[in-house]
């Protein structure tokens, strides 16, 4: 008789309990039973078949899914360092019901079941993680795939899981050294090339990634160590274009009215063709020490560290399409869907703009887990700490055409926008001419700078007690408590930039090769070394902070949010034979979560910034029931019912507000956070049917319904009373203090809504060619499709200097794609492997950072990303352990397109290029 090796099953069990929490008890019971059945089937004659490569990873992932008491998805790397993707975000986006949102060409944020990334929480070895962004959700591209051994995605809650999300929970897991039978040394090197080259200075299409992993056991396999290091140095090569936000109807009551075109046609106030080029370097390291001196005690110390540095040299040709700085017009306008999408431009003043963006992220996480075993009792104590920091430097420098000491020289040209293609923009004068294009006080000033800093810190402690049971309906009972203390701080000094004597300067020694914008028919634009120009031609930068009178507008951009969360839980693991053909597994449990949230910020009082704070305490009782009916012919029906919560984004909980008066109308306005927000709350219902065909094939059909009790949305109050805030403005805010000052205006902040639902269905299939005919041996496919809908809509406020809205009106929930599908076709035989994988998502509302570094809603067009891979592994001889790999990512160079309501009103169009990788993997 031939059976799968029990080694995989043992590893699955140990991993499930090794992360500092007992989150894998469901897997423990089911897996142990499965292993026992496999062993007793023929204990006298057992042949072990070891499968490696793509098929092994699929088999282990399917095994984790099948043996779980909850509804889960899984990723497993059978061999250390074998996950082929750049980051774990790419791998996650291939799972049923999961997809990713791209940032600068990288899969970063993960959406589960078509929802906003904020609905999905992330754990590392069972522990909640900090993040480097404004939100609590992590950026998954900061976690190298080479340092992770497996991932479990919980689609239904598990009462032992702390820090769960409303859509689901993603648990990233690193290797446990005593789970590996012997020493392992793995080295991986891949060269990288991007298809988008010749973009100008600082454009380098080449990069590489390398990793090293070491695992070993000592003292008769009682002491194990593991260490891993991974480096990624990837080129940044973005060919982009965009329009000013928001698009608006042509209105005779606006300053930027165009009398030459019909009233009501939608227009944009500006366009830019911008190329981004630079480097993204990410260094990641992990280590673990595992000691098991006896059957009664085990301890594990985890360490994880990652550091990312990105340099982005962004250079553009940009033009204001309103009536600034002089009256300009459209000739021969092209109209589509009530929108001016092309035509000749008259009397415009283009700019050559050079930006430098530097970002440095650093994440450190550590945990110490201890287990004591006393007969049927298990005691677990866990301490953990994690911290994340992000430092950004943003420099904007501007140049425009200057001739004979005269600036603001008008030019004419043409532009064109379409639904699917790169916009075009062209002018008659040469904006790459260093003798004519000079830095200085352009129509947008000489420049601007910001240096935001974000710090996120989390400390937690946990204790669990598990009691194994021999009879009845329950296999075990677990009880425990977790306490976490988290704080997130943001500060953002800013400064306007000016040239010496407010003069124009010709760039000489800091001149670089012109930026190639021909991909948008924009020719070339002048490029310079931003730091060199700042040091030579600009006045020293003096950053302002909110406590300074002239920088009162920064008050709303500085805040601190603190959360103290106490979680207690009780859980029973179900294991009952209902009949000779049906076994009931699963779990039933309860969490009690007590949250203390608060925020500290600044507010202006008579022009002086003073600290203040606000917050709220609340308690949630969260029951969860997961029933798994194991039926004949390897079938399973799973049912889940639970109460779920998702806490508000950190930047929504800030106490600060940005408040001011429009200098023209005198109308007050503002936007801010709300430290008194309740979380999203829902009662969730899940059901799934699964049919397995051996170890590497299955069919699954699942449905879910979330009855939302509370949700969070941005509310704009049109007649908000600002009278109490009049004293917060400086006394000299108005030149004429006797003028009448309105006391009501628009104010936007997040609030709680009630009611609504989120529902969907998922179908996933994994098949192998052997199921149909031996001629297809080695072939396989994994297919999945999900459909998600919600009854909730929210309002996007009109754009003004306070809200940053795009005026989209009534929009769906941010992040919700109605349709998501994934398809993978692979072949593996005699060391040769091939894979083609495609992931797709339909359009959605993205909440992305705009030019002002504020978050704004945009429609994001659906995309379809295809990756391909070829590999060969030597199985014997002197080259045994050596594997060769060729990858092409983003095969079709799929663009990222954001727009406003109608697809012709493009706001962002970015192409990231194809990514080619060639490398070797060697295991000793």
Tab-separated table of C-alpha atoms in Angstrom, residues 274-482:
chain	number	residue	atom	x	y	z
A	274	UNK	CA	5.104	61.761	-15.308
A	275	UNK	CA	7.809	59.089	-15.299
A	276	UNK	CA	8.964	57.540	-12.004
A	277	UNK	CA	12.312	55.799	-11.836
A	278	UNK	CA	14.561	54.563	-9.070
A	279	UNK	CA	15.210	51.572	-6.826
A	280	UNK	CA	13.290	49.585	-4.259
A	281	UNK	CA	15.521	47.677	-1.852
A	282	UNK	CA	14.074	45.354	0.765
A	283	UNK	CA	16.157	43.374	3.259
A	284	UNK	CA	14.379	40.788	5.374
A	285	UNK	CA	15.676	38.453	8.061
A	286	UNK	CA	14.142	35.918	10.398
A	287	UNK	CA	15.498	33.631	13.087
A	288	UNK	CA	14.053	31.102	15.478
A	289	UNK	CA	15.476	29.083	18.349
A	290	UNK	CA	13.403	26.087	19.409
A	291	UNK	CA	14.269	24.009	22.475
A	292	UNK	CA	12.435	20.851	23.520
A	293	UNK	CA	14.481	19.374	26.396
A	294	UNK	CA	11.737	16.913	27.336
A	295	UNK	CA	8.226	15.836	26.528
A	296	UNK	CA	7.019	18.216	29.242
A	297	UNK	CA	8.385	21.537	27.979
A	298	UNK	CA	9.051	23.438	24.745
A	299	UNK	CA	10.114	27.012	24.125
A	300	UNK	CA	10.517	29.036	20.926
A	301	UNK	CA	12.037	32.468	20.425
A	302	UNK	CA	11.096	34.210	17.149
A	303	UNK	CA	12.792	37.196	15.541
A	304	UNK	CA	11.706	38.963	12.358
A	305	UNK	CA	13.143	42.097	10.765
A	306	UNK	CA	12.616	43.864	7.474
A	307	UNK	CA	13.885	47.153	6.107
A	308	UNK	CA	12.790	48.739	2.862
A	309	UNK	CA	14.366	51.744	1.162
A	310	UNK	CA	12.835	53.222	-1.941
A	311	UNK	CA	14.121	56.111	-4.021
A	312	UNK	CA	11.711	57.539	-6.570
A	313	UNK	CA	12.905	60.205	-8.997
A	314	UNK	CA	9.681	61.474	-10.554
A	315	UNK	CA	9.892	63.907	-13.473
A	316	UNK	CA	7.032	65.365	-15.433
A	317	UNK	CA	5.687	67.762	-17.995
A	318	UNK	CA	2.647	69.400	-16.420
A	319	UNK	CA	0.148	72.049	-17.440
A	320	UNK	CA	-2.738	73.920	-15.843
A	321	UNK	CA	-5.837	73.663	-18.067
A	322	UNK	CA	-7.889	76.223	-16.182
A	323	UNK	CA	-7.538	79.949	-16.748
A	324	UNK	CA	-4.368	80.183	-14.692
A	325	UNK	CA	-2.093	82.084	-14.929
A	326	UNK	CA	-3.803	83.563	-17.981
A	327	UNK	CA	-6.944	82.903	-19.969
A	328	UNK	CA	-6.512	79.756	-22.010
A	329	UNK	CA	-8.866	77.912	-24.259
A	330	UNK	CA	-9.714	74.710	-26.096
A	331	UNK	CA	-9.869	74.578	-29.899
A	332	UNK	CA	-11.484	71.720	-31.810
A	333	UNK	CA	-12.502	69.942	-28.601
A	334	UNK	CA	-13.150	66.218	-28.688
A	335	UNK	CA	-16.178	65.198	-26.634
A	336	UNK	CA	-17.028	61.743	-25.264
A	337	UNK	CA	-19.591	60.874	-22.609
A	338	UNK	CA	-20.186	64.562	-21.867
A	339	UNK	CA	-16.478	65.128	-21.264
A	340	UNK	CA	-13.731	67.126	-22.999
A	341	UNK	CA	-11.256	64.335	-23.736
A	342	UNK	CA	-9.028	65.990	-26.336
A	343	UNK	CA	-8.295	68.993	-28.467
A	344	UNK	CA	-5.868	71.831	-29.127
A	345	UNK	CA	-4.616	73.824	-26.141
A	346	UNK	CA	-4.122	77.603	-26.416
A	347	UNK	CA	-2.239	80.040	-24.160
A	348	UNK	CA	-0.930	77.529	-21.635
A	349	UNK	CA	2.139	77.674	-19.386
A	350	UNK	CA	3.638	74.164	-19.039
A	351	UNK	CA	6.123	73.253	-16.310
A	352	UNK	CA	9.004	70.813	-16.090
A	353	UNK	CA	8.768	69.414	-12.548
A	354	UNK	CA	11.283	67.230	-10.740
A	355	UNK	CA	10.389	65.345	-7.546
A	356	UNK	CA	12.416	63.212	-5.195
A	357	UNK	CA	10.582	60.794	-2.895
A	358	UNK	CA	12.563	58.787	-0.362
A	359	UNK	CA	10.825	56.205	1.804
A	360	UNK	CA	12.414	54.096	4.510
A	361	UNK	CA	10.359	51.429	6.314
A	362	UNK	CA	11.578	49.348	9.215
A	363	UNK	CA	9.682	46.533	10.965
A	364	UNK	CA	10.864	44.496	13.939
A	365	UNK	CA	8.860	41.704	15.575
A	366	UNK	CA	9.788	39.225	18.263
A	367	UNK	CA	7.925	36.671	20.332
A	368	UNK	CA	8.733	34.221	23.090
A	369	UNK	CA	6.457	31.215	23.384
A	370	UNK	CA	6.499	28.576	26.114
A	371	UNK	CA	4.506	25.329	26.389
A	372	UNK	CA	4.215	22.994	29.349
A	373	UNK	CA	2.655	19.537	28.945
A	374	UNK	CA	1.255	17.670	31.953
A	375	UNK	CA	-0.730	14.656	30.931
A	376	UNK	CA	-3.939	15.910	29.354
A	377	UNK	CA	-3.136	19.511	30.244
A	378	UNK	CA	-1.223	22.023	28.133
A	379	UNK	CA	-0.223	25.465	29.397
A	380	UNK	CA	0.989	28.136	26.963
A	381	UNK	CA	2.502	31.535	27.784
A	382	UNK	CA	3.479	34.001	25.096
A	383	UNK	CA	5.079	37.454	25.066
A	384	UNK	CA	5.490	39.501	21.899
A	385	UNK	CA	6.600	42.914	20.719
A	386	UNK	CA	6.590	44.576	17.328
A	387	UNK	CA	7.432	48.037	16.066
A	388	UNK	CA	7.237	49.710	12.672
A	389	UNK	CA	8.594	53.054	11.508
A	390	UNK	CA	8.254	54.925	8.238
A	391	UNK	CA	10.275	58.008	7.309
A	392	UNK	CA	9.499	59.866	4.119
A	393	UNK	CA	11.233	62.749	2.397
A	394	UNK	CA	9.304	64.503	-0.342
A	395	UNK	CA	10.899	67.270	-2.383
A	396	UNK	CA	9.175	69.149	-5.197
A	397	UNK	CA	11.163	71.491	-7.461
A	398	UNK	CA	9.707	73.383	-10.410
A	399	UNK	CA	10.979	74.919	-13.625
A	400	UNK	CA	9.311	76.713	-16.527
A	401	UNK	CA	10.221	78.364	-19.811
A	402	UNK	CA	12.001	81.702	-19.337
A	403	UNK	CA	13.202	83.903	-22.208
A	404	UNK	CA	14.906	87.292	-21.924
A	405	UNK	CA	13.968	87.536	-18.271
A	406	UNK	CA	10.298	86.973	-19.084
A	407	UNK	CA	8.410	84.083	-17.500
A	408	UNK	CA	4.861	82.758	-17.966
A	409	UNK	CA	5.439	82.459	-21.708
A	410	UNK	CA	2.309	80.951	-23.324
A	411	UNK	CA	2.522	77.901	-25.527
A	412	UNK	CA	0.065	75.834	-27.550
A	413	UNK	CA	-0.269	72.103	-27.960
A	414	UNK	CA	-2.755	69.258	-27.878
A	415	UNK	CA	-3.946	66.524	-25.549
A	416	UNK	CA	-5.962	63.333	-25.754
A	417	UNK	CA	-7.585	60.949	-23.253
A	418	UNK	CA	-9.214	57.560	-23.843
A	419	UNK	CA	-10.832	54.808	-21.833
A	420	UNK	CA	-8.077	52.240	-22.242
A	421	UNK	CA	-4.876	53.832	-23.565
A	422	UNK	CA	-2.106	56.071	-22.304
A	423	UNK	CA	-3.075	59.793	-22.486
A	424	UNK	CA	-1.038	62.040	-24.759
A	425	UNK	CA	0.153	65.624	-24.261
A	426	UNK	CA	2.345	67.690	-26.571
A	427	UNK	CA	3.535	71.319	-26.773
A	428	UNK	CA	5.452	73.283	-29.373
A	429	UNK	CA	8.338	74.619	-27.273
A	430	UNK	CA	11.266	72.488	-26.102
A	431	UNK	CA	10.966	71.793	-22.370
A	432	UNK	CA	14.226	69.850	-22.337
A	433	UNK	CA	16.256	72.939	-23.284
A	434	UNK	CA	18.482	73.800	-20.271
A	435	UNK	CA	19.057	77.324	-21.575
A	436	UNK	CA	15.329	78.119	-21.519
A	437	UNK	CA	13.761	75.996	-18.778
A	438	UNK	CA	14.881	77.344	-15.414
A	439	UNK	CA	14.083	76.602	-11.784
A	440	UNK	CA	12.497	79.348	-9.755
A	441	UNK	CA	9.198	81.016	-8.781
A	442	UNK	CA	6.968	79.329	-11.372
A	443	UNK	CA	3.183	79.576	-11.516
A	444	UNK	CA	3.174	76.897	-8.765
A	445	UNK	CA	6.015	78.489	-6.829
A	446	UNK	CA	9.543	77.154	-6.536
A	447	UNK	CA	8.530	73.970	-4.748
A	448	UNK	CA	7.419	72.295	-1.553
A	449	UNK	CA	8.669	69.680	0.897
A	450	UNK	CA	7.181	67.264	3.456
A	451	UNK	CA	8.907	64.859	5.834
A	452	UNK	CA	6.173	62.715	7.421
A	453	UNK	CA	7.085	60.169	10.089
A	454	UNK	CA	4.914	57.256	11.273
A	455	UNK	CA	5.613	55.035	14.260
A	456	UNK	CA	3.550	52.002	15.293
A	457	UNK	CA	4.281	49.971	18.431
A	458	UNK	CA	2.498	46.896	19.811
A	459	UNK	CA	3.106	44.943	23.026
A	460	UNK	CA	1.096	41.885	23.965
A	461	UNK	CA	0.967	39.056	26.481
A	462	UNK	CA	-1.078	35.873	26.331
A	463	UNK	CA	-1.818	32.791	28.425
A	464	UNK	CA	-3.714	29.638	27.348
A	465	UNK	CA	-4.804	26.441	29.063
A	466	UNK	CA	-5.876	23.407	27.004
A	467	UNK	CA	-7.462	20.267	28.454
A	468	UNK	CA	-7.641	17.156	26.263
A	469	UNK	CA	-10.830	15.095	26.655
A	470	UNK	CA	-11.309	11.381	26.014
A	471	UNK	CA	-15.074	11.103	25.738
A	472	UNK	CA	-18.124	13.051	24.727
A	473	UNK	CA	-18.522	15.559	21.920
A	474	UNK	CA	-15.388	17.582	22.627
A	475	UNK	CA	-11.806	16.614	21.852
A	476	UNK	CA	-10.500	19.404	24.064
A	477	UNK	CA	-11.404	22.624	25.803
A	478	UNK	CA	-9.219	25.743	25.679
A	479	UNK	CA	-9.435	28.917	27.709
A	480	UNK	CA	-7.149	31.937	27.565
A	481	UNK	CA	-6.618	35.674	27.670
A	482	UNK	CA	-4.612	38.171	25.649
